[in-house]
Amino acid sequence: VTCTLHVTFKPSATGSYAASLKVSDNAPNSPQSIALKGSGVTTVASTTKLAAGANPATTCQPVSFAVTVGGTGAGTPTGAITLKNGATVLATGALSKGVATLSTEKLAAGTSQLTASYGGDATHEPSTSAELAQTVNTGACTEAKTQTLGAQP
């Protein structure tokens, strides 16, 4: 008869840890001792800040946003950022040294309540910025057209 035992050893504090697991059964060499080793990593809170490049902005023009993510200790946050207007995703990007620059042309005239969400990483917890009231004023939209004319006979 064979018995398989699966054990997950996940220390809850930062650092390297060792432990042992004793299994008692009716085998002649009972109890058996199994050595466990593992490293614990704790996550820290993060903060996400959203700032507009231009507020108010004008329709038909891209609006850029700077997203800054910080945390206490544990290095610089890495990972993905999502810019949203309510539940609508406007843009996504990746952090570089704790900062992401996102741009969108998806804002209609009026005021929108935008947030930036950080998905977290191995050492930083997810976080969402405070709402940013982004105003977009109606502007003249022009579309550049190029026309190629053939040779005249």
Coordinates of N, CA and C in Angstrom, one line a residue:
V1 N 0.8 -1.2 0.0 CA 0.0 0.0 0.0 C 0.9 1.2 0.0
T2 N 0.5 2.2 -0.8 CA 1.3 3.4 -1.0 C 0.4 4.6 -0.5
C3 N 1.0 5.5 0.1 CA 0.3 6.7 0.5 C 1.1 7.9 0.0
T4 N 0.5 8.9 -0.6 CA 1.1 10.1 -1.1 C 0.6 11.3 -0.3
L5 N 1.5 12.0 0.2 CA 1.2 13.2 1.0 C 1.8 14.4 0.3
H6 N 0.9 15.4 0.1 CA 1.3 16.7 -0.5 C 1.3 17.8 0.6
V7 N 2.4 18.5 0.7 CA 2.5 19.5 1.8 C 3.0 20.8 1.1
T8 N 2.4 21.9 1.4 CA 2.8 23.2 1.0 C 3.4 23.9 2.2
F9 N 4.6 24.3 2.1 CA 5.3 25.0 3.2 C 5.5 26.4 2.7
K10 N 4.8 27.3 3.3 CA 4.8 28.7 2.8 C 4.9 29.6 4.0
P11 N 6.2 30.0 4.4 CA 6.3 30.9 5.6 C 5.6 32.2 5.4
S12 N 5.0 32.7 6.5 CA 4.3 34.0 6.3 C 5.1 35.2 6.7
A13 N 6.4 35.0 7.1 CA 7.2 36.2 7.3 C 8.4 36.1 6.4
T14 N 9.0 37.3 6.1 CA 10.1 37.4 5.2 C 11.3 36.6 5.8
G15 N 12.0 35.9 4.9 CA 13.2 35.2 5.3 C 13.2 33.8 5.0
S16 N 14.3 33.1 5.2 CA 14.4 31.6 5.0 C 14.0 30.9 6.3
Y17 N 13.3 29.8 6.1 CA 12.8 29.0 7.3 C 12.9 27.5 7.0
A18 N 13.1 26.8 8.1 CA 13.1 25.3 8.0 C 12.1 24.8 9.0
A19 N 11.6 23.6 8.7 CA 10.7 23.0 9.7 C 10.7 21.5 9.4
S20 N 10.1 20.7 10.2 CA 10.0 19.3 9.9 C 8.6 18.8 10.1
L21 N 8.2 17.8 9.4 CA 6.9 17.2 9.5 C 7.1 15.7 9.9
K22 N 6.4 15.3 10.9 CA 6.5 13.9 11.4 C 5.2 13.2 11.0
V23 N 5.4 12.1 10.3 CA 4.3 11.3 9.9 C 4.3 9.9 10.7
S24 N 3.3 9.7 11.4 CA 3.2 8.4 12.1 C 2.2 7.5 11.4
D25 N 2.7 6.2 11.2 CA 1.8 5.2 10.6 C 2.2 3.9 11.2
N26 N 1.7 2.8 10.5 CA 2.0 1.5 11.1 C 3.3 0.8 10.4
A27 N 4.1 1.6 9.7 CA 5.3 1.1 9.1 C 6.3 0.8 10.2
P28 N 7.3 -0.1 9.9 CA 8.3 -0.4 10.9 C 9.2 0.8 11.3
N29 N 9.4 1.7 10.4 CA 10.3 2.9 10.8 C 9.5 4.1 11.2
S30 N 8.3 3.9 11.7 CA 7.4 5.0 12.1 C 7.9 5.6 13.4
P31 N 7.8 6.9 13.6 CA 7.4 7.9 12.7 C 8.5 8.3 11.8
Q32 N 8.1 8.8 10.6 CA 9.1 9.3 9.7 C 9.1 10.8 9.8
S33 N 10.3 11.4 9.5 CA 10.4 12.9 9.6 C 10.8 13.4 8.2
I34 N 10.1 14.4 7.8 CA 10.4 15.0 6.5 C 10.8 16.5 6.7
A35 N 12.0 16.8 6.2 CA 12.5 18.2 6.3 C 11.8 19.1 5.3
L36 N 11.5 20.3 5.8 CA 10.8 21.3 5.0 C 11.7 22.5 5.0
K37 N 11.8 23.2 3.8 CA 12.6 24.5 3.7 C 11.8 25.4 2.8
G38 N 11.8 26.7 3.1 CA 11.1 27.6 2.3 C 11.5 29.0 2.6
S39 N 11.2 29.9 1.7 CA 11.4 31.4 1.9 C 10.1 32.1 2.0
G40 N 9.9 32.9 2.9 CA 8.7 33.7 3.1 C 8.9 35.1 2.5
V41 N 7.9 35.6 1.8 CA 7.9 36.9 1.3 C 6.5 37.6 1.7
T42 N 6.6 38.7 2.3 CA 5.4 39.4 2.7 C 5.2 40.6 1.7
T43 N 4.0 40.9 1.5 CA 3.7 42.0 0.6 C 3.5 43.3 1.4
V44 N 3.7 44.4 0.8 CA 3.5 45.7 1.5 C 2.5 46.5 0.7
A45 N 1.8 47.4 1.4 CA 0.8 48.2 0.7 C 1.5 49.1 -0.4
S46 N 0.7 49.4 -1.4 CA 1.2 50.3 -2.4 C 0.2 51.5 -2.5
T47 N 0.7 52.6 -3.1 CA -0.2 53.7 -3.3 C -0.1 54.1 -4.8
T48 N -1.2 54.4 -5.4 CA -1.2 54.7 -6.8 C -1.8 56.2 -7.0
K49 N -1.0 57.0 -7.7 CA -1.4 58.4 -7.9 C -1.6 58.6 -9.4
L50 N -2.6 59.3 -9.8 CA -2.9 59.6 -11.2 C -2.9 61.1 -11.4
A51 N -2.2 61.6 -12.5 CA -2.1 63.0 -12.8 C -2.3 63.1 -14.3
A52 N -3.1 64.2 -14.7 CA -3.4 64.4 -16.1 C -2.3 65.4 -16.7
G53 N -2.0 65.1 -17.9 CA -1.0 66.0 -18.6 C -1.7 67.4 -18.9
A54 N -2.9 67.4 -19.2 CA -3.7 68.6 -19.5 C -5.1 68.4 -19.0
N55 N -5.5 69.4 -18.2 CA -6.9 69.3 -17.6 C -7.3 70.8 -17.4
P56 N -8.2 71.3 -18.3 CA -9.0 70.6 -19.3 C -8.2 70.2 -20.5
A57 N -8.7 69.3 -21.3 CA -8.2 68.9 -22.5 C -9.2 69.2 -23.6
T58 N -8.9 68.9 -24.9 CA -9.8 69.2 -26.0 C -10.1 67.9 -26.8
T59 N -11.4 67.8 -27.2 CA -11.7 66.6 -28.0 C -10.8 66.5 -29.2
C60 N -10.7 65.3 -29.7 CA -9.9 65.0 -30.9 C -8.4 65.1 -30.7
Q61 N -8.0 65.3 -29.4 CA -6.6 65.3 -29.1 C -6.3 64.2 -28.0
P62 N -5.2 63.5 -28.1 CA -4.9 62.6 -27.1 C -4.6 63.2 -25.8
V63 N -5.0 62.6 -24.7 CA -4.8 63.1 -23.3 C -3.8 62.1 -22.7
S64 N -2.7 62.7 -22.1 CA -1.8 61.8 -21.5 C -1.9 61.9 -20.0
F65 N -1.6 60.8 -19.3 CA -1.7 60.7 -17.9 C -0.4 60.0 -17.3
A66 N 0.1 60.5 -16.2 CA 1.2 59.9 -15.5 C 0.6 59.2 -14.3
V67 N 1.1 57.9 -14.1 CA 0.7 57.1 -13.0 C 1.9 56.8 -12.2
T68 N 1.9 57.1 -10.9 CA 3.1 56.8 -10.1 C 2.6 55.8 -9.0
V69 N 3.4 54.7 -8.8 CA 3.1 53.7 -7.8 C 4.2 53.7 -6.8
G70 N 3.9 53.8 -5.6 CA 5.0 53.7 -4.5 C 4.6 52.6 -3.5
G71 N 5.5 52.3 -2.7 CA 5.3 51.3 -1.6 C 6.3 51.5 -0.5
T72 N 6.1 51.0 0.6 CA 7.0 51.1 1.7 C 8.0 50.0 1.7
G73 N 9.3 50.3 1.6 CA 10.3 49.2 1.5 C 10.1 48.3 0.3
A74 N 10.7 47.2 0.3 CA 10.5 46.1 -0.7 C 10.8 46.5 -2.1
G75 N 11.6 47.5 -2.4 CA 11.9 47.8 -3.7 C 10.9 48.7 -4.5
T76 N 11.1 48.8 -5.8 CA 10.2 49.6 -6.6 C 9.2 48.7 -7.2
P77 N 7.9 49.2 -7.1 CA 6.8 48.4 -7.7 C 7.0 48.1 -9.2
T78 N 6.6 47.0 -9.7 CA 6.6 46.6 -11.1 C 5.3 46.1 -11.5
G79 N 4.9 46.0 -12.7 CA 3.7 45.4 -13.1 C 2.8 46.3 -14.0
A80 N 1.6 45.9 -14.1 CA 0.6 46.6 -15.0 C -0.2 47.6 -14.4
I81 N -0.6 48.6 -15.2 CA -1.5 49.7 -14.8 C -2.6 49.7 -15.8
T82 N -3.8 50.0 -15.3 CA -5.0 50.1 -16.1 C -5.7 51.4 -15.8
L83 N -5.9 52.2 -16.9 CA -6.6 53.5 -16.8 C -8.1 53.3 -17.1
K84 N -9.0 53.7 -16.2 CA -10.4 53.4 -16.4 C -11.3 54.7 -16.3
N85 N -12.4 54.7 -17.0 CA -13.4 55.7 -16.8 C -14.6 54.8 -16.4
G86 N -14.9 54.8 -15.1 CA -15.8 53.8 -14.5 C -15.3 52.4 -14.8
A87 N -16.1 51.6 -15.4 CA -15.7 50.2 -15.7 C -15.1 50.1 -17.1
T88 N -15.0 51.2 -17.9 CA -14.5 51.2 -19.2 C -13.0 51.4 -19.2
V89 N -12.3 50.4 -19.8 CA -10.8 50.5 -19.8 C -10.4 51.5 -21.0
L90 N -9.6 52.5 -20.6 CA -9.2 53.5 -21.6 C -7.8 53.2 -22.2
A91 N -6.9 52.6 -21.3 CA -5.6 52.4 -21.7 C -4.9 51.4 -20.6
T92 N -3.9 50.7 -21.1 CA -3.1 49.9 -20.2 C -1.6 50.1 -20.5
G93 N -0.8 49.9 -19.5 CA 0.6 50.0 -19.7 C 1.4 49.4 -18.5
A94 N 2.7 49.4 -18.6 CA 3.6 48.8 -17.7 C 4.4 49.9 -16.9
L95 N 4.6 49.6 -15.7 CA 5.5 50.5 -14.9 C 6.9 50.4 -15.2
S96 N 7.6 51.5 -15.2 CA 9.1 51.5 -15.4 C 9.6 52.4 -14.3
K97 N 10.3 51.8 -13.4 CA 10.8 52.6 -12.2 C 9.7 53.2 -11.4
G98 N 8.5 52.5 -11.3 CA 7.4 53.0 -10.6 C 6.5 54.0 -11.2
V99 N 6.8 54.2 -12.5 CA 6.0 55.2 -13.3 C 5.5 54.7 -14.6
A100 N 4.3 55.0 -15.0 CA 3.8 54.7 -16.3 C 3.1 55.9 -16.9
T101 N 3.3 56.1 -18.2 CA 2.6 57.2 -18.9 C 1.7 56.5 -19.9
L102 N 0.4 56.9 -19.8 CA -0.7 56.4 -20.6 C -1.3 57.5 -21.4
S103 N -1.9 57.2 -22.5 CA -2.5 58.1 -23.4 C -3.8 57.6 -23.9
T104 N -4.8 58.4 -24.1 CA -6.1 58.0 -24.7 C -6.7 59.1 -25.5
E105 N -7.5 58.7 -26.5 CA -8.3 59.6 -27.3 C -9.8 59.2 -27.1
K106 N -10.1 58.4 -26.1 CA -11.4 57.8 -25.9 C -12.3 58.6 -25.0
L107 N -11.9 59.8 -24.6 CA -12.8 60.6 -23.8 C -13.7 61.6 -24.6
A108 N -15.0 61.6 -24.2 CA -15.9 62.4 -24.9 C -15.9 63.8 -24.2
A109 N -16.5 64.8 -24.8 CA -16.6 66.1 -24.2 C -17.4 66.0 -22.9
G110 N -17.0 66.7 -21.9 CA -17.6 66.7 -20.6 C -16.6 66.3 -19.5
T111 N -17.1 65.9 -18.4 CA -16.2 65.6 -17.3 C -16.3 64.1 -17.0
S112 N -15.2 63.4 -16.9 CA -15.1 62.0 -16.6 C -14.4 61.7 -15.3
Q113 N -14.8 60.7 -14.6 CA -14.1 60.4 -13.3 C -13.2 59.2 -13.6
L114 N -11.9 59.4 -13.7 CA -10.9 58.4 -14.1 C -10.2 57.9 -12.8
T115 N -9.8 56.6 -13.0 CA -8.9 56.0 -11.9 C -7.9 55.2 -12.6
A116 N -6.8 55.0 -11.9 CA -5.7 54.1 -12.4 C -5.6 53.0 -11.4
S117 N -5.5 51.8 -11.9 CA -5.4 50.6 -11.0 C -4.1 49.9 -11.2
Y118 N -3.4 49.5 -10.1 CA -2.2 48.8 -10.2 C -2.5 47.4 -9.7
G119 N -2.0 46.4 -10.5 CA -2.3 45.0 -10.2 C -1.5 44.3 -9.2
G120 N -0.4 45.0 -8.7 CA 0.4 44.4 -7.7 C 1.5 43.6 -8.3
D121 N 2.5 43.2 -7.5 CA 3.5 42.2 -7.9 C 3.9 41.3 -6.7
A122 N 5.0 40.7 -6.7 CA 5.3 39.7 -5.7 C 5.5 40.3 -4.3
T123 N 5.8 41.6 -4.3 CA 6.1 42.2 -3.0 C 5.2 43.4 -2.7
H124 N 4.4 43.9 -3.7 CA 3.5 45.0 -3.5 C 2.0 44.6 -3.7
E125 N 1.1 45.1 -2.9 CA -0.3 44.8 -3.0 C -0.9 45.7 -4.1
P126 N -2.0 45.2 -4.7 CA -2.7 46.0 -5.7 C -3.2 47.3 -5.0
S127 N -3.4 48.4 -5.8 CA -4.0 49.6 -5.3 C -4.7 50.4 -6.4
T128 N -5.6 51.3 -6.1 CA -6.3 52.1 -7.1 C -6.2 53.6 -6.6
S129 N -6.0 54.4 -7.6 CA -5.8 55.9 -7.3 C -7.2 56.4 -6.9
A130 N -7.1 57.6 -6.3 CA -8.3 58.4 -6.1 C -8.9 58.8 -7.5
E131 N -10.1 59.1 -7.5 CA -10.7 59.5 -8.8 C -10.2 60.9 -9.2
L132 N -9.9 61.0 -10.5 CA -9.5 62.3 -11.1 C -10.6 62.8 -12.0
A133 N -11.1 64.0 -11.8 CA -12.1 64.6 -12.6 C -11.4 65.2 -13.8
Q134 N -11.5 64.5 -15.0 CA -10.9 65.0 -16.2 C -11.9 65.7 -17.1
T135 N -11.7 67.0 -17.4 CA -12.6 67.7 -18.2 C -12.1 67.7 -19.7
V136 N -13.0 67.5 -20.6 CA -12.7 67.6 -22.0 C -13.6 68.6 -22.7
N137 N -13.1 69.6 -23.2 CA -13.9 70.6 -23.9 C -14.0 70.3 -25.4
T138 N -15.1 70.7 -26.0 CA -15.3 70.5 -27.4 C -14.3 71.4 -28.2
G139 N -13.7 70.7 -29.2 CA -12.8 71.5 -30.0 C -13.0 71.2 -31.5
A140 N -12.4 71.9 -32.4 CA -12.6 71.6 -33.8 C -11.7 70.4 -34.2
C141 N -12.4 69.4 -34.7 CA -11.7 68.2 -35.2 C -11.5 68.3 -36.6
T142 N -10.2 68.2 -37.0 CA -9.9 68.2 -38.4 C -9.3 66.9 -38.8
E143 N -9.5 66.5 -40.0 CA -8.9 65.2 -40.5 C -8.1 65.5 -41.7
A144 N -6.9 65.2 -41.7 CA -6.0 65.4 -42.8 C -6.3 64.4 -43.9
K145 N -6.4 64.8 -45.1 CA -6.6 63.9 -46.3 C -5.6 64.2 -47.3
T146 N -5.1 63.2 -47.9 CA -4.1 63.3 -48.9 C -4.7 62.7 -50.2
Q147 N -4.6 63.5 -51.3 CA -5.1 63.0 -52.5 C -4.0 63.0 -53.6
T148 N -3.9 61.9 -54.3 CA -2.9 61.9 -55.3 C -3.5 62.1 -56.7
L149 N -3.0 63.0 -57.4 CA -3.6 63.3 -58.7 C -2.7 62.7 -59.8
G150 N -3.4 62.1 -60.8 CA -2.7 61.5 -61.9 C -2.2 62.5 -62.9
A151 N -1.4 62.1 -63.8 CA -0.9 63.0 -64.8 C -2.0 63.4 -65.7
Q152 N -2.0 64.7 -66.1 CA -3.1 65.2 -67.0 C -2.7 64.9 -68.5
P153 N -3.6 64.5 -69.3 CA -3.2 64.2 -70.8 C -2.9 65.4 -71.6

